[in-house]
């Protein structure tokens, strides 16, 4: 499982009359965007240009911090009209990653021990991408 992001930017901040240094964290979460590709052994599961990757990383970090018994499936909602732009669902075979926008394409099932390092790597990649924009990434928690 691989979550990749590239081409970080903040294209909506100027429209809001803000800069990277003046925007509050809640705005940075939704306005820091990058092209997102989720793949499984080289097969694209879902991709979206200019996706709110900071908000996804934030939500994933919070989800990973939940106790095992309290952690259910992950559904990323953000500002999309339909919930589930990114979904991580427990099945009898393991965890599957997909999107409500591409319901017929999901990842192969993986066990929790394989999924977590991939999610942590994504969160760290987003934090590094945020830093390249000159923004302190500390508003995105580490899992």
Short mmCIF file of N, CA, C and O in Angstrom, two decimals:
data_model
loop_
_atom_site.label_atom_id
_atom_site.label_comp_id
_atom_site.label_asym_id
_atom_site.label_seq_id
_atom_site.Cartn_x
_atom_site.Cartn_y
_atom_site.Cartn_z
N UNK A 1 0.85 -1.17 0.00
CA UNK A 1 0.00 0.00 0.00
C UNK A 1 0.89 1.23 0.00
O UNK A 1 1.83 1.30 0.78
N UNK A 2 0.59 2.16 -0.85
CA UNK A 2 1.40 3.37 -0.90
C UNK A 2 0.50 4.59 -1.10
O UNK A 2 -0.35 4.61 -1.98
N UNK A 3 0.71 5.57 -0.25
CA UNK A 3 0.06 6.88 -0.37
C UNK A 3 1.15 7.84 -0.79
O UNK A 3 2.12 8.03 -0.07
N UNK A 4 1.02 8.44 -1.96
CA UNK A 4 2.03 9.38 -2.45
C UNK A 4 1.39 10.74 -2.68
O UNK A 4 0.25 10.82 -3.14
N UNK A 5 2.16 11.77 -2.40
CA UNK A 5 1.68 13.12 -2.70
C UNK A 5 2.83 13.94 -3.27
O UNK A 5 3.98 13.78 -2.87
N UNK A 6 2.51 14.75 -4.23
CA UNK A 6 3.50 15.63 -4.85
C UNK A 6 2.81 16.91 -5.31
O UNK A 6 1.59 16.98 -5.37
N UNK A 7 3.64 17.90 -5.60
CA UNK A 7 3.14 19.21 -6.05
C UNK A 7 2.35 19.93 -4.96
O UNK A 7 1.21 20.33 -5.16
N UNK A 8 2.98 20.08 -3.81
CA UNK A 8 2.33 20.77 -2.70
C UNK A 8 2.10 22.23 -3.04
O UNK A 8 2.93 22.86 -3.70
N UNK A 9 0.99 22.74 -2.59
CA UNK A 9 0.70 24.15 -2.80
C UNK A 9 -0.42 24.63 -1.90
O UNK A 9 -1.08 23.85 -1.21
N UNK A 10 -0.61 25.93 -1.92
CA UNK A 10 -1.68 26.58 -1.15
C UNK A 10 -2.43 27.55 -2.07
O UNK A 10 -2.48 28.75 -1.81
N UNK A 11 -3.03 27.05 -3.14
CA UNK A 11 -3.61 27.94 -4.14
C UNK A 11 -4.80 28.76 -3.65
O UNK A 11 -5.10 29.81 -4.22
N UNK A 12 -5.47 28.33 -2.59
CA UNK A 12 -6.65 29.05 -2.13
C UNK A 12 -6.35 30.13 -1.09
O UNK A 12 -7.21 30.96 -0.80
N UNK A 13 -5.16 30.12 -0.51
CA UNK A 13 -4.85 31.13 0.51
C UNK A 13 -4.97 32.56 -0.02
O UNK A 13 -5.56 33.40 0.67
N UNK A 14 -4.42 32.88 -1.19
CA UNK A 14 -4.56 34.27 -1.68
C UNK A 14 -6.02 34.70 -1.85
O UNK A 14 -6.36 35.85 -1.56
N UNK A 15 -6.86 33.78 -2.27
CA UNK A 15 -8.29 34.10 -2.42
C UNK A 15 -8.90 34.47 -1.08
O UNK A 15 -9.81 35.30 -0.99
N UNK A 16 -8.38 33.89 -0.02
CA UNK A 16 -8.87 34.18 1.33
C UNK A 16 -8.20 35.42 1.92
O UNK A 16 -8.50 35.82 3.03
N UNK A 17 -7.23 35.98 1.18
CA UNK A 17 -6.50 37.13 1.69
C UNK A 17 -5.47 36.74 2.74
O UNK A 17 -5.11 37.56 3.59
N UNK A 18 -5.01 35.49 2.69
CA UNK A 18 -4.07 34.98 3.68
C UNK A 18 -2.77 34.55 3.02
O UNK A 18 -2.72 34.33 1.81
N UNK A 19 -1.76 34.41 3.84
CA UNK A 19 -0.49 33.83 3.41
C UNK A 19 -0.24 32.60 4.27
O UNK A 19 -0.93 32.37 5.27
N UNK A 20 0.78 31.85 3.90
CA UNK A 20 1.12 30.66 4.68
C UNK A 20 1.44 31.03 6.13
O UNK A 20 1.14 30.28 7.05
N UNK A 21 2.04 32.19 6.34
CA UNK A 21 2.41 32.58 7.70
C UNK A 21 1.25 33.21 8.48
O UNK A 21 1.26 33.21 9.71
N UNK A 22 0.24 33.72 7.78
CA UNK A 22 -0.87 34.36 8.50
C UNK A 22 -2.09 33.45 8.67
O UNK A 22 -2.99 33.76 9.45
N UNK A 23 -2.14 32.33 7.97
CA UNK A 23 -3.31 31.46 8.02
C UNK A 23 -3.33 30.65 9.31
O UNK A 23 -2.30 30.11 9.72
N UNK A 24 -4.48 30.55 9.95
CA UNK A 24 -4.58 29.71 11.16
C UNK A 24 -4.55 28.22 10.76
O UNK A 24 -4.85 27.88 9.62
N UNK A 25 -4.21 27.36 11.71
CA UNK A 25 -4.09 25.93 11.40
C UNK A 25 -5.34 25.31 10.76
O UNK A 25 -5.22 24.48 9.86
N UNK A 26 -6.53 25.72 11.19
CA UNK A 26 -7.74 25.12 10.62
C UNK A 26 -7.91 25.46 9.14
O UNK A 26 -8.49 24.68 8.38
N UNK A 27 -7.38 26.59 8.71
CA UNK A 27 -7.40 26.94 7.28
C UNK A 27 -6.28 26.20 6.55
O UNK A 27 -6.48 25.69 5.45
N UNK A 28 -5.11 26.12 7.17
CA UNK A 28 -4.01 25.38 6.54
C UNK A 28 -4.38 23.93 6.29
O UNK A 28 -4.01 23.36 5.26
N UNK A 29 -5.12 23.33 7.21
CA UNK A 29 -5.50 21.93 7.03
C UNK A 29 -6.25 21.71 5.72
O UNK A 29 -6.00 20.74 5.02
N UNK A 30 -7.16 22.58 5.38
CA UNK A 30 -7.94 22.37 4.16
C UNK A 30 -7.31 23.02 2.93
O UNK A 30 -7.62 22.62 1.81
N UNK A 31 -6.43 24.00 3.13
CA UNK A 31 -5.86 24.71 1.99
C UNK A 31 -4.51 24.19 1.52
O UNK A 31 -4.07 24.55 0.43
N UNK A 32 -3.83 23.37 2.31
CA UNK A 32 -2.59 22.76 1.82
C UNK A 32 -2.98 21.53 1.01
O UNK A 32 -3.57 20.58 1.54
N UNK A 33 -2.68 21.60 -0.26
CA UNK A 33 -3.11 20.56 -1.19
C UNK A 33 -1.91 19.97 -1.92
O UNK A 33 -0.87 20.60 -2.03
N UNK A 34 -2.11 18.77 -2.42
CA UNK A 34 -1.11 18.12 -3.26
C UNK A 34 -1.82 17.07 -4.10
O UNK A 34 -2.96 16.69 -3.81
N UNK A 35 -1.16 16.63 -5.14
CA UNK A 35 -1.70 15.53 -5.94
C UNK A 35 -1.50 14.24 -5.14
O UNK A 35 -0.39 13.94 -4.70
N UNK A 36 -2.57 13.51 -4.95
CA UNK A 36 -2.56 12.29 -4.13
C UNK A 36 -2.77 11.08 -5.02
O UNK A 36 -3.67 11.07 -5.87
N UNK A 37 -1.93 10.07 -4.82
CA UNK A 37 -2.09 8.78 -5.49
C UNK A 37 -2.02 7.69 -4.43
O UNK A 37 -1.06 7.63 -3.67
N UNK A 38 -3.04 6.86 -4.39
CA UNK A 38 -3.04 5.69 -3.52
C UNK A 38 -2.90 4.48 -4.43
O UNK A 38 -3.71 4.29 -5.35
N UNK A 39 -1.86 3.68 -4.18
CA UNK A 39 -1.62 2.53 -5.05
C UNK A 39 -1.38 1.27 -4.22
O UNK A 39 -1.03 1.33 -3.05
N UNK A 40 -1.58 0.16 -4.88
CA UNK A 40 -1.42 -1.15 -4.26
C UNK A 40 -0.61 -2.01 -5.23
O UNK A 40 -1.12 -2.39 -6.30
N UNK A 41 0.64 -2.25 -4.89
CA UNK A 41 1.54 -3.04 -5.75
C UNK A 41 1.56 -2.51 -7.18
O UNK A 41 1.45 -3.26 -8.15
N UNK A 42 1.68 -1.19 -7.32
CA UNK A 42 1.77 -0.56 -8.63
C UNK A 42 0.44 -0.28 -9.31
O UNK A 42 0.40 0.39 -10.33
N UNK A 43 -0.66 -0.76 -8.77
CA UNK A 43 -1.99 -0.54 -9.33
C UNK A 43 -2.63 0.65 -8.62
O UNK A 43 -2.70 0.68 -7.39
N UNK A 44 -3.09 1.63 -9.38
CA UNK A 44 -3.73 2.80 -8.77
C UNK A 44 -5.09 2.43 -8.22
O UNK A 44 -5.95 1.91 -8.93
N UNK A 45 -5.26 2.70 -6.94
CA UNK A 45 -6.54 2.48 -6.27
C UNK A 45 -7.39 3.73 -6.41
O UNK A 45 -8.58 3.66 -6.70
N UNK A 46 -6.76 4.89 -6.23
CA UNK A 46 -7.48 6.16 -6.37
C UNK A 46 -6.47 7.28 -6.47
O UNK A 46 -5.39 7.23 -5.86
N UNK A 47 -6.77 8.30 -7.24
CA UNK A 47 -5.93 9.48 -7.30
C UNK A 47 -6.79 10.73 -7.48
O UNK A 47 -7.89 10.66 -8.02
N UNK A 48 -6.24 11.82 -6.99
CA UNK A 48 -6.96 13.09 -7.06
C UNK A 48 -5.93 14.21 -7.06
O UNK A 48 -5.02 14.23 -6.22
N UNK A 49 -6.05 15.12 -8.00
CA UNK A 49 -5.18 16.30 -8.02
C UNK A 49 -5.68 17.30 -7.00
O UNK A 49 -6.88 17.42 -6.73
N UNK A 50 -4.75 18.04 -6.43
CA UNK A 50 -5.04 19.11 -5.48
C UNK A 50 -5.98 18.65 -4.37
O UNK A 50 -7.02 19.24 -4.11
N UNK A 51 -5.57 17.61 -3.71
CA UNK A 51 -6.33 17.00 -2.62
C UNK A 51 -5.87 17.61 -1.29
O UNK A 51 -4.68 17.89 -1.12
N UNK A 52 -6.75 17.79 -0.32
CA UNK A 52 -6.36 18.37 0.98
C UNK A 52 -5.55 17.36 1.82
O UNK A 52 -6.04 16.78 2.79
N UNK A 53 -4.30 17.17 1.44
CA UNK A 53 -3.46 16.14 2.06
C UNK A 53 -3.13 16.45 3.52
O UNK A 53 -2.95 15.53 4.32
N UNK A 54 -3.02 17.72 3.88
CA UNK A 54 -2.73 18.06 5.28
C UNK A 54 -3.89 17.61 6.17
O UNK A 54 -3.67 17.04 7.24
N UNK A 55 -5.09 17.84 5.72
CA UNK A 55 -6.26 17.42 6.51
C UNK A 55 -6.33 15.89 6.58
O UNK A 55 -6.65 15.32 7.64
N UNK A 56 -6.04 15.21 5.47
CA UNK A 56 -6.03 13.75 5.48
C UNK A 56 -4.97 13.23 6.45
O UNK A 56 -5.25 12.33 7.26
N UNK A 57 -3.77 13.79 6.41
CA UNK A 57 -2.71 13.36 7.32
C UNK A 57 -3.11 13.61 8.77
O UNK A 57 -2.89 12.75 9.64
N UNK A 58 -3.71 14.75 9.04
CA UNK A 58 -4.18 15.09 10.39
C UNK A 58 -5.19 14.05 10.89
O UNK A 58 -5.08 13.52 11.99
N UNK A 59 -6.19 13.75 10.05
CA UNK A 59 -7.23 12.81 10.44
C UNK A 59 -6.67 11.39 10.60
O UNK A 59 -7.06 10.67 11.51
N UNK A 60 -5.75 10.99 9.73
CA UNK A 60 -5.14 9.66 9.85
C UNK A 60 -4.33 9.55 11.13
O UNK A 60 -4.38 8.53 11.82
N UNK A 61 -3.58 10.59 11.47
CA UNK A 61 -2.78 10.57 12.70
C UNK A 61 -3.69 10.42 13.92
O UNK A 61 -3.39 9.64 14.84
N UNK A 62 -4.78 11.14 13.93
CA UNK A 62 -5.73 11.03 15.06
C UNK A 62 -6.35 9.64 15.10
O UNK A 62 -6.55 9.07 16.17
N UNK A 63 -6.67 9.07 13.95
CA UNK A 63 -7.27 7.74 13.88
C UNK A 63 -6.28 6.68 14.38
O UNK A 63 -6.66 5.77 15.12
N UNK A 64 -5.03 6.82 13.98
CA UNK A 64 -4.01 5.85 14.42
C UNK A 64 -3.79 5.90 15.92
O UNK A 64 -3.39 4.90 16.52
N UNK A 65 -4.03 7.04 16.54
CA UNK A 65 -3.83 7.19 17.98
C UNK A 65 -4.95 6.56 18.82
O UNK A 65 -4.81 6.39 20.02
N UNK A 66 -6.06 6.22 18.19
CA UNK A 66 -7.17 5.62 18.93
C UNK A 66 -6.78 4.23 19.42
O UNK A 66 -6.02 3.51 18.78
N UNK A 67 -7.35 3.86 20.55
CA UNK A 67 -7.13 2.51 21.08
C UNK A 67 -7.74 1.49 20.11
O UNK A 67 -8.73 1.78 19.43
N UNK A 68 -7.14 0.32 20.07
CA UNK A 68 -7.60 -0.70 19.13
C UNK A 68 -9.11 -0.95 19.22
O UNK A 68 -9.79 -1.04 18.21
N UNK A 69 -9.63 -1.04 20.42
CA UNK A 69 -11.06 -1.30 20.59
C UNK A 69 -11.94 -0.13 20.18
O UNK A 69 -13.12 -0.30 19.88
N UNK A 70 -11.38 1.08 20.16
CA UNK A 70 -12.16 2.28 19.82
C UNK A 70 -12.04 2.64 18.34
O UNK A 70 -12.77 3.48 17.85
N UNK A 71 -11.10 2.02 17.66
CA UNK A 71 -10.85 2.37 16.26
C UNK A 71 -11.75 1.56 15.35
O UNK A 71 -11.67 0.35 15.28
N UNK A 72 -12.60 2.24 14.65
CA UNK A 72 -13.43 1.58 13.64
C UNK A 72 -12.83 1.82 12.27
O UNK A 72 -11.63 2.06 12.13
N UNK A 73 -13.65 1.79 11.27
CA UNK A 73 -13.21 2.10 9.92
C UNK A 73 -12.89 3.59 9.81
O UNK A 73 -13.42 4.41 10.55
N UNK A 74 -12.04 3.93 8.87
CA UNK A 74 -11.66 5.31 8.64
C UNK A 74 -12.42 5.82 7.42
O UNK A 74 -12.43 5.18 6.36
N UNK A 75 -13.06 6.97 7.58
CA UNK A 75 -13.74 7.63 6.46
C UNK A 75 -13.36 9.09 6.47
O UNK A 75 -13.61 9.81 7.45
N UNK A 76 -12.73 9.54 5.39
CA UNK A 76 -12.32 10.93 5.27
C UNK A 76 -13.41 11.70 4.58
O UNK A 76 -13.81 11.37 3.46
N UNK A 77 -13.90 12.74 5.25
CA UNK A 77 -15.02 13.50 4.71
C UNK A 77 -14.59 14.81 4.08
O UNK A 77 -14.97 15.11 2.97
N UNK A 78 -13.87 15.63 4.80
CA UNK A 78 -13.42 16.94 4.35
C UNK A 78 -14.59 17.74 3.79
O UNK A 78 -15.69 17.69 4.31
N UNK A 79 -14.34 18.45 2.72
CA UNK A 79 -15.36 19.34 2.16
C UNK A 79 -16.09 18.70 0.98
O UNK A 79 -16.85 19.36 0.30
N UNK A 80 -15.86 17.42 0.75
CA UNK A 80 -16.56 16.74 -0.33
C UNK A 80 -18.03 16.54 0.04
O UNK A 80 -18.36 16.30 1.19
N UNK A 81 -18.89 16.62 -0.97
CA UNK A 81 -20.32 16.43 -0.71
C UNK A 81 -20.62 15.01 -0.27
O UNK A 81 -21.48 14.78 0.56
N UNK A 82 -19.90 14.05 -0.83
CA UNK A 82 -20.09 12.64 -0.46
C UNK A 82 -18.96 12.22 0.47
O UNK A 82 -17.79 12.39 0.15
N UNK A 83 -19.29 11.66 1.64
CA UNK A 83 -18.24 11.19 2.55
C UNK A 83 -17.47 10.02 1.95
O UNK A 83 -17.99 9.27 1.12
N UNK A 84 -16.22 9.87 2.39
CA UNK A 84 -15.45 8.70 1.99
C UNK A 84 -14.51 8.91 0.84
O UNK A 84 -14.22 7.96 0.11
N UNK A 85 -14.00 10.13 0.66
CA UNK A 85 -13.01 10.34 -0.39
C UNK A 85 -11.86 9.35 -0.24
O UNK A 85 -11.34 8.82 -1.22
N UNK A 86 -11.49 9.08 1.01
CA UNK A 86 -10.55 8.00 1.33
C UNK A 86 -11.20 7.18 2.43
O UNK A 86 -11.70 7.72 3.41
N UNK A 87 -11.20 5.86 2.22
CA UNK A 87 -11.78 4.95 3.20
C UNK A 87 -10.78 3.85 3.51
O UNK A 87 -10.10 3.35 2.60
N UNK A 88 -10.72 3.46 4.77
CA UNK A 88 -9.94 2.30 5.19
C UNK A 88 -10.89 1.44 5.99
O UNK A 88 -11.38 1.85 7.05
N UNK A 89 -11.18 0.26 5.46
CA UNK A 89 -12.24 -0.58 6.00
C UNK A 89 -11.69 -1.94 6.42
O UNK A 89 -10.96 -2.58 5.65
N UNK A 90 -12.07 -2.35 7.61
CA UNK A 90 -11.69 -3.68 8.10
C UNK A 90 -12.61 -4.72 7.47
O UNK A 90 -13.83 -4.56 7.46
N UNK A 91 -12.00 -5.78 6.93
CA UNK A 91 -12.75 -6.90 6.39
C UNK A 91 -12.23 -8.17 7.06
O UNK A 91 -11.23 -8.13 7.78
N UNK A 92 -12.87 -9.28 6.81
CA UNK A 92 -12.41 -10.55 7.37
C UNK A 92 -11.00 -10.89 6.88
O UNK A 92 -10.23 -11.54 7.58
N UNK A 93 -10.64 -10.44 5.68
CA UNK A 93 -9.34 -10.74 5.10
C UNK A 93 -8.25 -9.76 5.53
O UNK A 93 -7.07 -10.03 5.38
N UNK A 94 -8.64 -8.58 6.01
CA UNK A 94 -7.69 -7.54 6.39
C UNK A 94 -8.25 -6.17 6.06
O UNK A 94 -9.42 -6.03 5.71
N UNK A 95 -7.40 -5.16 6.14
CA UNK A 95 -7.82 -3.78 5.89
C UNK A 95 -7.73 -3.49 4.39
O UNK A 95 -6.75 -3.83 3.74
N UNK A 96 -8.75 -2.84 3.87
CA UNK A 96 -8.78 -2.43 2.46
C UNK A 96 -8.89 -0.91 2.38
O UNK A 96 -9.62 -0.30 3.14
N UNK A 97 -8.17 -0.35 1.43
CA UNK A 97 -8.18 1.09 1.22
C UNK A 97 -8.87 1.35 -0.11
O UNK A 97 -8.65 0.63 -1.10
N UNK A 98 -9.68 2.39 -0.14
CA UNK A 98 -10.38 2.75 -1.36
C UNK A 98 -11.00 4.12 -1.23
O UNK A 98 -10.66 4.90 -0.33
N UNK A 99 -11.92 4.41 -2.13
CA UNK A 99 -12.61 5.69 -2.14
C UNK A 99 -14.05 5.48 -2.56
O UNK A 99 -14.34 4.64 -3.42
N UNK A 100 -14.94 6.24 -1.96
CA UNK A 100 -16.34 6.20 -2.37
C UNK A 100 -16.50 6.66 -3.82
O UNK A 100 -17.47 6.30 -4.48
N UNK A 101 -15.53 7.40 -4.33
CA UNK A 101 -15.60 7.91 -5.70
C UNK A 101 -15.11 6.89 -6.71
O UNK A 101 -15.18 7.11 -7.92
N UNK A 102 -14.56 5.79 -6.22
CA UNK A 102 -14.08 4.71 -7.08
C UNK A 102 -14.38 3.40 -6.37
O UNK A 102 -13.49 2.61 -6.06
N UNK A 103 -15.66 3.18 -6.09
CA UNK A 103 -16.09 2.07 -5.24
C UNK A 103 -15.71 0.70 -5.80
O UNK A 103 -15.58 -0.25 -5.04
N UNK A 104 -15.52 0.60 -7.09
CA UNK A 104 -15.19 -0.70 -7.68
C UNK A 104 -13.70 -1.03 -7.60
O UNK A 104 -13.27 -2.12 -7.97
N UNK A 105 -12.88 -0.09 -7.09
CA UNK A 105 -11.44 -0.31 -6.98
C UNK A 105 -11.02 -0.15 -5.52
O UNK A 105 -11.17 0.92 -4.95
N UNK A 106 -10.52 -1.23 -4.96
CA UNK A 106 -10.00 -1.21 -3.59
C UNK A 106 -8.64 -1.89 -3.59
O UNK A 106 -8.30 -2.63 -4.51
N UNK A 107 -7.91 -1.66 -2.52
CA UNK A 107 -6.62 -2.33 -2.37
C UNK A 107 -6.84 -3.78 -2.01
O UNK A 107 -7.93 -4.19 -1.60
N UNK A 108 -5.80 -4.56 -2.15
CA UNK A 108 -5.80 -5.91 -1.61
C UNK A 108 -5.85 -5.80 -0.10
O UNK A 108 -5.39 -4.80 0.47
N UNK A 109 -6.39 -6.79 0.59
CA UNK A 109 -6.42 -6.71 2.05
C UNK A 109 -5.01 -6.81 2.63
O UNK A 109 -4.18 -7.56 2.13
N UNK A 110 -4.75 -6.00 3.64
CA UNK A 110 -3.46 -6.04 4.35
C UNK A 110 -3.73 -6.11 5.84
O UNK A 110 -4.75 -5.63 6.32
N UNK A 111 -2.79 -6.69 6.57
CA UNK A 111 -2.97 -6.73 8.02
C UNK A 111 -2.58 -5.38 8.62
O UNK A 111 -1.95 -4.55 7.97
N UNK A 112 -3.01 -5.16 9.84
CA UNK A 112 -2.78 -3.89 10.52
C UNK A 112 -1.30 -3.56 10.60
O UNK A 112 -0.89 -2.42 10.38
N UNK A 113 -0.48 -4.57 10.89
CA UNK A 113 0.96 -4.35 11.04
C UNK A 113 1.61 -3.89 9.74
O UNK A 113 2.65 -3.24 9.76
N UNK A 114 1.02 -4.21 8.60
CA UNK A 114 1.53 -3.73 7.30
C UNK A 114 0.98 -2.36 6.94
O UNK A 114 1.66 -1.57 6.28
N UNK A 115 -0.24 -2.10 7.34
CA UNK A 115 -0.90 -0.84 6.99
C UNK A 115 -0.30 0.34 7.74
O UNK A 115 -0.06 1.41 7.15
N UNK A 116 -0.06 0.18 9.03
CA UNK A 116 0.38 1.30 9.86
C UNK A 116 1.65 1.97 9.34
O UNK A 116 1.69 3.20 9.22
N UNK A 117 2.71 1.23 9.01
CA UNK A 117 3.92 1.91 8.52
C UNK A 117 3.67 2.72 7.24
O UNK A 117 4.27 3.78 7.04
N UNK A 118 2.78 2.24 6.38
CA UNK A 118 2.46 2.98 5.16
C UNK A 118 1.76 4.30 5.49
O UNK A 118 2.03 5.34 4.87
N UNK A 119 0.85 4.26 6.46
CA UNK A 119 0.15 5.48 6.86
C UNK A 119 1.08 6.46 7.56
O UNK A 119 1.03 7.67 7.31
N UNK A 120 1.95 5.93 8.42
CA UNK A 120 2.93 6.78 9.11
C UNK A 120 3.86 7.44 8.09
O UNK A 120 4.16 8.64 8.19
N UNK A 121 4.31 6.69 7.10
CA UNK A 121 5.18 7.25 6.05
C UNK A 121 4.47 8.37 5.30
O UNK A 121 5.07 9.42 5.01
N UNK A 122 3.18 8.18 5.00
CA UNK A 122 2.41 9.23 4.33
C UNK A 122 2.33 10.48 5.20
O UNK A 122 2.55 11.61 4.72
N UNK A 123 2.01 10.31 6.47
CA UNK A 123 1.90 11.46 7.38
C UNK A 123 3.23 12.21 7.43
O UNK A 123 3.26 13.44 7.36
N UNK A 124 4.32 11.49 7.53
CA UNK A 124 5.64 12.13 7.56
C UNK A 124 5.97 12.82 6.23
O UNK A 124 6.57 13.89 6.22
N UNK A 125 5.56 12.22 5.11
CA UNK A 125 5.77 12.86 3.80
C UNK A 125 4.99 14.17 3.71
O UNK A 125 5.48 15.16 3.17
N UNK A 126 3.77 14.16 4.22
CA UNK A 126 2.96 15.38 4.21
C UNK A 126 3.62 16.44 5.10
O UNK A 126 3.74 17.60 4.70
N UNK A 127 4.06 16.05 6.28
CA UNK A 127 4.72 17.00 7.17
C UNK A 127 5.95 17.61 6.48
O UNK A 127 6.18 18.82 6.56
N UNK A 128 6.71 16.78 5.78
CA UNK A 128 7.89 17.28 5.05
C UNK A 128 7.47 18.21 3.91
O UNK A 128 8.10 19.25 3.69
N UNK A 129 6.40 17.87 3.20
CA UNK A 129 5.90 18.72 2.13
C UNK A 129 5.41 20.06 2.65
O UNK A 129 5.63 21.10 2.02
N UNK A 130 4.75 20.05 3.79
CA UNK A 130 4.29 21.29 4.42
C UNK A 130 5.50 22.16 4.77
O UNK A 130 5.50 23.37 4.54
N UNK A 131 6.54 21.54 5.29
CA UNK A 131 7.75 22.29 5.65
C UNK A 131 8.40 22.93 4.42
O UNK A 131 8.94 24.04 4.52
N UNK A 132 8.32 22.28 3.26
CA UNK A 132 8.90 22.87 2.04
C UNK A 132 8.16 24.13 1.62
O UNK A 132 8.70 24.94 0.88
N UNK A 133 6.93 24.29 2.11
CA UNK A 133 6.16 25.51 1.82
C UNK A 133 6.51 26.63 2.79
O UNK A 133 5.94 27.72 2.71
N UNK A 134 7.41 26.35 3.73
CA UNK A 134 7.79 27.34 4.73
C UNK A 134 6.82 27.40 5.90
O UNK A 134 6.78 28.38 6.63
N UNK A 135 6.05 26.32 6.08
CA UNK A 135 5.06 26.26 7.14
C UNK A 135 5.51 25.23 8.17
O UNK A 135 5.89 24.11 7.81
N UNK A 136 5.44 25.60 9.44
CA UNK A 136 5.77 24.65 10.49
C UNK A 136 4.71 23.55 10.50
O UNK A 136 3.52 23.84 10.68
N UNK A 137 5.11 22.29 10.33
CA UNK A 137 4.12 21.21 10.23
C UNK A 137 3.58 20.69 11.56
O UNK A 137 2.84 19.71 11.57
N UNK A 138 3.90 21.34 12.66
CA UNK A 138 3.51 20.81 13.96
C UNK A 138 2.00 20.77 14.20
O UNK A 138 1.54 20.12 15.14
N UNK A 139 1.21 21.42 13.35
CA UNK A 139 -0.24 21.34 13.52
C UNK A 139 -0.77 19.99 13.02
O UNK A 139 -1.93 19.64 13.25
N UNK A 140 0.08 19.21 12.35
CA UNK A 140 -0.25 17.84 11.95
C UNK A 140 0.44 16.92 12.95
O UNK A 140 1.67 16.85 12.97
N UNK A 141 -0.32 16.25 13.80
CA UNK A 141 0.32 15.43 14.84
C UNK A 141 1.04 14.23 14.25
O UNK A 141 0.68 13.73 13.19
N UNK A 142 2.05 13.80 14.96
CA UNK A 142 2.69 12.54 14.61
C UNK A 142 1.87 11.43 15.25
O UNK A 142 1.38 11.58 16.35
N UNK A 143 1.72 10.32 14.54
CA UNK A 143 0.92 9.22 15.11
C UNK A 143 1.62 8.58 16.29
O UNK A 143 2.77 8.70 16.51
#
